[in-house]
PDB file of C-alpha atoms in Angstrom:
ATOM      1  CA  ASN A 198     113.868 114.109 108.515  1.00  0.00           C
ATOM      2  CA  SER A 199     110.138 115.764 108.160  1.00  0.00           C
ATOM      3  CA  LYS A 200     109.762 119.233 109.286  1.00  0.00           C
ATOM      4  CA  VAL A 201     106.055 119.061 109.867  1.00  0.00           C
ATOM      5  CA  ILE A 202     105.251 119.833 113.406  1.00  0.00           C
ATOM      6  CA  GLN A 203     102.087 118.575 115.074  1.00  0.00           C
ATOM      7  CA  THR A 204     100.870 119.384 118.459  1.00  0.00           C
ATOM      8  CA  PRO A 205     100.031 117.963 120.954  1.00  0.00           C
ATOM      9  CA  ARG A 206     101.442 114.657 120.482  1.00  0.00           C
ATOM     10  CA  TYR A 207      98.909 113.163 123.043  1.00  0.00           C
ATOM     11  CA  LEU A 208      95.319 114.522 123.514  1.00  0.00           C
ATOM     12  CA  VAL A 209      92.821 112.775 126.181  1.00  0.00           C
ATOM     13  CA  LYS A 210      89.153 113.973 126.128  1.00  0.00           C
ATOM     14  CA  GLY A 211      85.946 112.852 127.470  1.00  0.00           C
ATOM     15  CA  GLN A 212      82.964 111.985 125.102  1.00  0.00           C
ATOM     16  CA  GLY A 213      81.119 115.287 123.972  1.00  0.00           C
ATOM     17  CA  GLN A 214      84.343 117.293 124.662  1.00  0.00           C
ATOM     18  CA  LYS A 215      85.952 119.304 121.861  1.00  0.00           C
ATOM     19  CA  ALA A 216      89.378 118.150 120.652  1.00  0.00           C
ATOM     20  CA  LYS A 217      91.751 120.478 118.783  1.00  0.00           C
ATOM     21  CA  MET A 218      95.099 119.655 117.173  1.00  0.00           C
ATOM     22  CA  ARG A 219      97.487 121.785 115.128  1.00  0.00           C
ATOM     23  CA  CYS A 220      99.862 121.275 112.410  1.00  0.00           C
ATOM     24  CA  ILE A 221     102.701 123.555 110.997  1.00  0.00           C
ATOM     25  CA  PRO A 222     103.433 122.370 107.536  1.00  0.00           C
ATOM     26  CA  GLU A 223     106.878 122.181 106.012  1.00  0.00           C
ATOM     27  CA  LYS A 224     108.026 125.598 104.990  1.00  0.00           C
ATOM     28  CA  GLY A 225     106.894 126.535 101.385  1.00  0.00           C
ATOM     29  CA  HIS A 226     104.403 123.577 101.115  1.00  0.00           C
ATOM     30  CA  PRO A 227     100.904 124.833 100.197  1.00  0.00           C
ATOM     31  CA  VAL A 228      99.083 121.644 100.341  1.00  0.00           C
ATOM     32  CA  VAL A 229      98.218 120.123 103.610  1.00  0.00           C
ATOM     33  CA  PHE A 230      96.300 116.892 104.166  1.00  0.00           C
ATOM     34  CA  TRP A 231      94.777 115.225 107.399  1.00  0.00           C
ATOM     35  CA  TYR A 232      94.407 111.686 107.827  1.00  0.00           C
ATOM     36  CA  GLN A 233      92.966 109.546 110.606  1.00  0.00           C
ATOM     37  CA  GLN A 234      94.922 106.225 111.280  1.00  0.00           C
ATOM     38  CA  ASN A 235      92.775 103.945 113.506  1.00  0.00           C
ATOM     39  CA  LYS A 236      94.047 101.054 115.824  1.00  0.00           C
ATOM     40  CA  ASN A 237      93.992  98.584 112.826  1.00  0.00           C
ATOM     41  CA  ASN A 238      96.359 101.005 111.054  1.00  0.00           C
ATOM     42  CA  GLU A 239      93.770 101.755 108.454  1.00  0.00           C
ATOM     43  CA  PHE A 240      94.112 105.448 106.918  1.00  0.00           C
ATOM     44  CA  LYS A 241      91.001 107.567 106.453  1.00  0.00           C
ATOM     45  CA  PHE A 242      91.383 110.784 104.521  1.00  0.00           C
ATOM     46  CA  LEU A 243      89.550 113.674 106.184  1.00  0.00           C
ATOM     47  CA  ILE A 244      90.408 116.812 104.436  1.00  0.00           C
ATOM     48  CA  ASN A 245      93.074 118.651 102.336  1.00  0.00           C
ATOM     49  CA  PHE A 246      93.966 122.233 101.685  1.00  0.00           C
ATOM     50  CA  GLN A 247      95.762 124.208  99.193  1.00  0.00           C
ATOM     51  CA  ASN A 248      96.842 127.276 100.821  1.00  0.00           C
ATOM     52  CA  GLN A 249      93.808 128.440 102.706  1.00  0.00           C
ATOM     53  CA  GLU A 250      91.205 126.720 100.480  1.00  0.00           C
ATOM     54  CA  VAL A 251      89.604 123.404 101.191  1.00  0.00           C
ATOM     55  CA  LEU A 252      90.248 121.010  98.211  1.00  0.00           C
ATOM     56  CA  GLN A 253      88.325 117.941  99.310  1.00  0.00           C
ATOM     57  CA  GLN A 254      86.695 116.623 102.488  1.00  0.00           C
ATOM     58  CA  ILE A 255      84.693 113.743 103.480  1.00  0.00           C
ATOM     59  CA  ASP A 256      81.155 113.949 104.817  1.00  0.00           C
ATOM     60  CA  MET A 257      82.125 113.140 108.451  1.00  0.00           C
ATOM     61  CA  THR A 258      84.685 116.058 108.336  1.00  0.00           C
ATOM     62  CA  GLU A 259      81.992 118.314 107.042  1.00  0.00           C
ATOM     63  CA  LYS A 260      79.606 117.615 109.726  1.00  0.00           C
ATOM     64  CA  ARG A 261      81.606 116.882 112.988  1.00  0.00           C
ATOM     65  CA  PHE A 262      84.943 118.446 112.313  1.00  0.00           C
ATOM     66  CA  SER A 263      86.278 121.835 111.597  1.00  0.00           C
ATOM     67  CA  ALA A 264      89.555 122.491 109.870  1.00  0.00           C
ATOM     68  CA  GLU A 265      91.417 125.333 108.800  1.00  0.00           C
ATOM     69  CA  CYS A 266      94.782 126.621 107.397  1.00  0.00           C
ATOM     70  CA  PRO A 267      94.869 130.349 107.873  1.00  0.00           C
ATOM     71  CA  SER A 268      97.816 132.184 106.386  1.00  0.00           C
ATOM     72  CA  ASN A 269     100.762 132.748 108.790  1.00  0.00           C
ATOM     73  CA  SER A 270      99.087 130.453 111.529  1.00  0.00           C
ATOM     74  CA  PRO A 271      99.238 126.777 112.062  1.00  0.00           C
ATOM     75  CA  CYS A 272      96.637 124.471 110.291  1.00  0.00           C
ATOM     76  CA  SER A 273      93.952 123.058 112.908  1.00  0.00           C
ATOM     77  CA  LEU A 274      91.653 120.267 112.979  1.00  0.00           C
ATOM     78  CA  GLU A 275      88.878 120.289 115.612  1.00  0.00           C
ATOM     79  CA  ILE A 276      86.353 117.677 116.436  1.00  0.00           C
ATOM     80  CA  GLN A 277      83.410 119.478 117.814  1.00  0.00           C
ATOM     81  CA  SER A 278      81.959 116.840 120.038  1.00  0.00           C
ATOM     82  CA  SER A 279      84.266 113.792 120.595  1.00  0.00           C
ATOM     83  CA  GLU A 280      82.961 110.317 120.176  1.00  0.00           C
ATOM     84  CA  ALA A 281      84.713 107.030 121.382  1.00  0.00           C
ATOM     85  CA  GLY A 282      85.198 105.973 117.866  1.00  0.00           C
ATOM     86  CA  ASP A 283      87.256 109.115 117.140  1.00  0.00           C
ATOM     87  CA  SER A 284      90.085 107.635 119.363  1.00  0.00           C
ATOM     88  CA  ALA A 285      93.053 107.364 116.693  1.00  0.00           C
ATOM     89  CA  LEU A 286      96.185 108.791 115.545  1.00  0.00           C
ATOM     90  CA  TYR A 287      95.659 112.030 113.438  1.00  0.00           C
ATOM     91  CA  LEU A 288      98.445 112.527 110.918  1.00  0.00           C
ATOM     92  CA  CYS A 289      99.029 115.822 109.288  1.00  0.00           C
ATOM     93  CA  ALA A 290     101.002 115.805 105.950  1.00  0.00           C
ATOM     94  CA  SER A 291     102.178 118.597 103.764  1.00  0.00           C
ATOM     95  CA  SER A 292     103.152 118.616 100.070  1.00  0.00           C
ATOM     96  CA  LEU A 293     104.635 120.826  97.443  1.00  0.00           C
ATOM     97  CA  GLY A 294     101.778 120.276  95.094  1.00  0.00           C
ATOM     98  CA  THR A 295      98.695 118.333  94.129  1.00  0.00           C
ATOM     99  CA  GLY A 296     100.324 116.719  91.110  1.00  0.00           C
ATOM    100  CA  GLY A 297     100.977 112.937  91.162  1.00  0.00           C
ATOM    101  CA  ALA A 298     104.483 112.979  92.477  1.00  0.00           C
ATOM    102  CA  GLY A 299     103.572 115.054  95.259  1.00  0.00           C
ATOM    103  CA  THR A 300     105.275 113.377  98.020  1.00  0.00           C
ATOM    104  CA  LEU A 301     103.696 113.743 101.360  1.00  0.00           C
ATOM    105  CA  TYR A 302     105.808 114.699 104.435  1.00  0.00           C
ATOM    106  CA  PHE A 303     104.147 113.605 107.640  1.00  0.00           C
ATOM    107  CA  GLY A 304     104.274 114.924 111.216  1.00  0.00           C
ATOM    108  CA  ALA A 305     104.621 112.558 114.032  1.00  0.00           C
ATOM    109  CA  GLY A 306     100.778 112.744 114.609  1.00  0.00           C
ATOM    110  CA  THR A 307      98.406 113.557 117.511  1.00  0.00           C
ATOM    111  CA  ARG A 308      97.201 110.501 119.351  1.00  0.00           C
ATOM    112  CA  LEU A 309      93.650 111.234 120.581  1.00  0.00           C
ATOM    113  CA  SER A 310      91.883 109.087 123.302  1.00  0.00           C
ATOM    114  CA  VAL A 311      88.362 109.657 123.815  1.00  0.00           C
ATOM    115  CA  LEU A 312      87.228 108.229 127.282  1.00  0.00           C
TER     116      LEU A 312
ATOM    117  CA  GLY B 216      84.898 102.059  94.991  1.00  0.00           C
ATOM    118  CA  GLN B 217      88.560 102.841  95.649  1.00  0.00           C
ATOM    119  CA  GLY B 218      90.599 100.362  97.623  1.00  0.00           C
ATOM    120  CA  VAL B 219      94.165  99.525  98.420  1.00  0.00           C
ATOM    121  CA  GLU B 220      94.948  96.048  99.643  1.00  0.00           C
ATOM    122  CA  GLN B 221      98.090  94.840 101.300  1.00  0.00           C
ATOM    123  CA  PRO B 222      98.900  91.759 103.203  1.00  0.00           C
ATOM    124  CA  ASP B 223      98.881  92.269 107.085  1.00  0.00           C
ATOM    125  CA  ASN B 224     102.296  90.705 107.806  1.00  0.00           C
ATOM    126  CA  LEU B 225     105.394  89.482 106.272  1.00  0.00           C
ATOM    127  CA  MET B 226     108.486  87.748 107.903  1.00  0.00           C
ATOM    128  CA  SER B 227     111.913  87.594 106.410  1.00  0.00           C
ATOM    129  CA  VAL B 228     115.428  86.619 107.415  1.00  0.00           C
ATOM    130  CA  GLU B 229     118.345  88.915 107.882  1.00  0.00           C
ATOM    131  CA  GLY B 230     120.355  89.279 104.649  1.00  0.00           C
ATOM    132  CA  THR B 231     117.770  87.853 102.194  1.00  0.00           C
ATOM    133  CA  PHE B 232     114.935  89.912 100.716  1.00  0.00           C
ATOM    134  CA  ALA B 233     111.230  90.864 101.165  1.00  0.00           C
ATOM    135  CA  ARG B 234     108.641  91.679  98.649  1.00  0.00           C
ATOM    136  CA  VAL B 235     105.705  93.612  99.828  1.00  0.00           C
ATOM    137  CA  ASN B 236     102.651  93.380  97.648  1.00  0.00           C
ATOM    138  CA  CYS B 237     100.064  95.930  96.949  1.00  0.00           C
ATOM    139  CA  THR B 238      96.785  95.611  94.843  1.00  0.00           C
ATOM    140  CA  TYR B 239      94.716  98.752  94.059  1.00  0.00           C
ATOM    141  CA  SER B 240      91.444  99.691  92.522  1.00  0.00           C
ATOM    142  CA  THR B 241      90.792 103.446  91.670  1.00  0.00           C
ATOM    143  CA  SER B 242      88.592 105.181  89.335  1.00  0.00           C
ATOM    144  CA  GLY B 243      91.647 106.831  87.970  1.00  0.00           C
ATOM    145  CA  PHE B 244      95.479 106.578  88.531  1.00  0.00           C
ATOM    146  CA  ASN B 245      98.155 109.225  88.907  1.00  0.00           C
ATOM    147  CA  GLY B 246     100.954 107.383  90.672  1.00  0.00           C
ATOM    148  CA  LEU B 247     101.571 105.146  93.617  1.00  0.00           C
ATOM    149  CA  SER B 248     103.860 105.811  96.553  1.00  0.00           C
ATOM    150  CA  TRP B 249     105.385 103.676  99.251  1.00  0.00           C
ATOM    151  CA  TYR B 250     105.876 104.724 102.667  1.00  0.00           C
ATOM    152  CA  GLN B 251     107.837 103.252 105.625  1.00  0.00           C
ATOM    153  CA  GLN B 252     106.272 103.679 109.120  1.00  0.00           C
ATOM    154  CA  ARG B 253     108.020 102.640 112.318  1.00  0.00           C
ATOM    155  CA  GLU B 254     105.942 101.980 115.427  1.00  0.00           C
ATOM    156  CA  GLY B 255     105.067 105.188 116.943  1.00  0.00           C
ATOM    157  CA  HIS B 256     106.561 107.367 114.137  1.00  0.00           C
ATOM    158  CA  ALA B 257     105.438 109.209 111.113  1.00  0.00           C
ATOM    159  CA  PRO B 258     105.291 107.463 107.704  1.00  0.00           C
ATOM    160  CA  VAL B 259     108.533 108.331 105.688  1.00  0.00           C
ATOM    161  CA  PHE B 260     108.396 108.581 101.948  1.00  0.00           C
ATOM    162  CA  LEU B 261     110.480 105.802 100.027  1.00  0.00           C
ATOM    163  CA  SER B 262     109.392 105.696  96.389  1.00  0.00           C
ATOM    164  CA  TYR B 263     107.041 106.989  93.806  1.00  0.00           C
ATOM    165  CA  VAL B 264     106.117 105.216  90.526  1.00  0.00           C
ATOM    166  CA  VAL B 265     103.759 105.967  87.806  1.00  0.00           C
ATOM    167  CA  LEU B 266     105.008 104.103  84.822  1.00  0.00           C
ATOM    168  CA  ASP B 267     105.052 100.419  84.374  1.00  0.00           C
ATOM    169  CA  GLY B 268     108.115  98.368  85.293  1.00  0.00           C
ATOM    170  CA  LEU B 269     110.782  98.214  87.774  1.00  0.00           C
ATOM    171  CA  LYS B 270     112.306 100.978  89.367  1.00  0.00           C
ATOM    172  CA  ASP B 271     115.592 100.261  91.153  1.00  0.00           C
ATOM    173  CA  SER B 272     116.341 102.524  94.005  1.00  0.00           C
ATOM    174  CA  GLY B 273     119.210 100.318  95.612  1.00  0.00           C
ATOM    175  CA  HIS B 274     118.041  99.019  98.933  1.00  0.00           C
ATOM    176  CA  PHE B 275     114.448  99.471  97.805  1.00  0.00           C
ATOM    177  CA  SER B 276     112.991  98.829  94.385  1.00  0.00           C
ATOM    178  CA  THR B 277     109.353  99.144  93.242  1.00  0.00           C
ATOM    179  CA  PHE B 278     107.502  97.532  90.509  1.00  0.00           C
ATOM    180  CA  LEU B 279     104.182  98.596  88.888  1.00  0.00           C
ATOM    181  CA  SER B 280     101.823  97.105  86.609  1.00  0.00           C
ATOM    182  CA  ARG B 281      98.831  99.525  85.934  1.00  0.00           C
ATOM    183  CA  SER B 282      96.862  97.042  83.789  1.00  0.00           C
ATOM    184  CA  ASN B 283      96.819  94.555  86.804  1.00  0.00           C
ATOM    185  CA  GLY B 284      96.350  97.296  89.466  1.00  0.00           C
ATOM    186  CA  TYR B 285      99.517  95.714  91.102  1.00  0.00           C
ATOM    187  CA  SER B 286     102.752  97.031  92.699  1.00  0.00           C
ATOM    188  CA  TYR B 287     105.249  95.626  94.915  1.00  0.00           C
ATOM    189  CA  LEU B 288     108.183  96.950  97.188  1.00  0.00           C
ATOM    190  CA  LEU B 289     111.290  94.858  97.153  1.00  0.00           C
ATOM    191  CA  LEU B 290     113.763  95.214  99.899  1.00  0.00           C
ATOM    192  CA  THR B 291     117.098  93.450  99.411  1.00  0.00           C
ATOM    193  CA  GLU B 292     119.898  92.727 101.986  1.00  0.00           C
ATOM    194  CA  LEU B 293     117.450  93.047 104.767  1.00  0.00           C
ATOM    195  CA  GLN B 294     118.673  94.288 108.109  1.00  0.00           C
ATOM    196  CA  ILE B 295     116.883  93.934 111.468  1.00  0.00           C
ATOM    197  CA  LYS B 296     116.142  97.709 111.350  1.00  0.00           C
ATOM    198  CA  ASP B 297     114.072  97.248 108.154  1.00  0.00           C
ATOM    199  CA  SER B 298     111.446  95.754 110.562  1.00  0.00           C
ATOM    200  CA  ALA B 299     108.510  98.280 109.909  1.00  0.00           C
ATOM    201  CA  SER B 300     105.311  98.796 108.452  1.00  0.00           C
ATOM    202  CA  TYR B 301     105.301  99.544 104.725  1.00  0.00           C
ATOM    203  CA  LEU B 302     102.379 101.520 103.200  1.00  0.00           C
ATOM    204  CA  CYS B 303     101.116 101.645  99.710  1.00  0.00           C
ATOM    205  CA  ALA B 304      99.172 104.909  98.592  1.00  0.00           C
ATOM    206  CA  VAL B 305      97.532 105.470  95.365  1.00  0.00           C
ATOM    207  CA  ARG B 306      96.696 108.795  93.914  1.00  0.00           C
ATOM    208  CA  ASP B 307      93.363 108.888  91.915  1.00  0.00           C
ATOM    209  CA  GLY B 308      93.998 110.814  88.604  1.00  0.00           C
ATOM    210  CA  ASN B 309      90.455 112.051  88.230  1.00  0.00           C
ATOM    211  CA  THR B 310      89.992 116.009  88.147  1.00  0.00           C
ATOM    212  CA  GLY B 311      89.352 117.308  91.581  1.00  0.00           C
ATOM    213  CA  ASN B 312      90.520 114.340  93.400  1.00  0.00           C
ATOM    214  CA  TYR B 313      93.854 115.098  95.115  1.00  0.00           C
ATOM    215  CA  LYS B 314      93.834 112.536  97.994  1.00  0.00           C
ATOM    216  CA  TYR B 315      95.979 109.363  98.300  1.00  0.00           C
ATOM    217  CA  VAL B 316      94.313 106.315  99.185  1.00  0.00           C
ATOM    218  CA  PHE B 317      96.323 104.351 101.741  1.00  0.00           C
ATOM    219  CA  GLY B 318      96.456 100.679 102.273  1.00  0.00           C
ATOM    220  CA  ALA B 319      96.673  99.583 106.135  1.00  0.00           C
ATOM    221  CA  GLY B 320     100.291  98.567 105.652  1.00  0.00           C
ATOM    222  CA  THR B 321     102.252  95.393 105.837  1.00  0.00           C
ATOM    223  CA  ARG B 322     104.019  94.848 108.996  1.00  0.00           C
ATOM    224  CA  LEU B 323     107.558  93.298 108.015  1.00  0.00           C
ATOM    225  CA  LYS B 324     109.490  91.554 110.714  1.00  0.00           C
ATOM    226  CA  VAL B 325     113.055  90.780 109.951  1.00  0.00           C
ATOM    227  CA  ILE B 326     114.542  87.929 111.939  1.00  0.00           C
ATOM    228  CA  ALA B 327     118.088  86.934 112.616  1.00  0.00           C
TER     229      ALA B 327
END
């Protein structure tokens, strides 16, 4: 079973409000990914980190989201001003490395509803 | 652009087999993974392939053809509990690109 812990499981926000979710990666995993899974089950990559450094992020993440993975603290993903279209399941995954066989271990996700 | 395509749904009978197809188009290639996701749960890793051919892992087998941008996941001796969504994810091999591109998953329903 995955040991990636995401909190909270459910998050309800109004439009324009901040929404923050956290992720504790599996112990010893330096690489962390955030994905958004929409109601059609489509995955959208948001950002990934190796240790505390951002490896890649998409444009949306750069502008409306903030994310960090400080040492000795949970990783976090925050939407600065929530929009209805942000309603989705946010999945955090950790991995041992960035190489091809780097299996992703997912948390159970945070389901965000923006009213 | 990059894309991973999977059929939306698949239905098979208990005790038989199911083949979940995946086609992909990426600028580079550094492996393909399959995940199982049950309703309301996190995706769980099943298999990783990077070389052409069939990889037999018992209940699950995976096939890859890099020249055709094609893979399938084969489930044999199906059980009702195999009903789940099966996700295909491809890793681009280009320098600086570490993310996996996921398909939307194939929802497999196993019936008695």
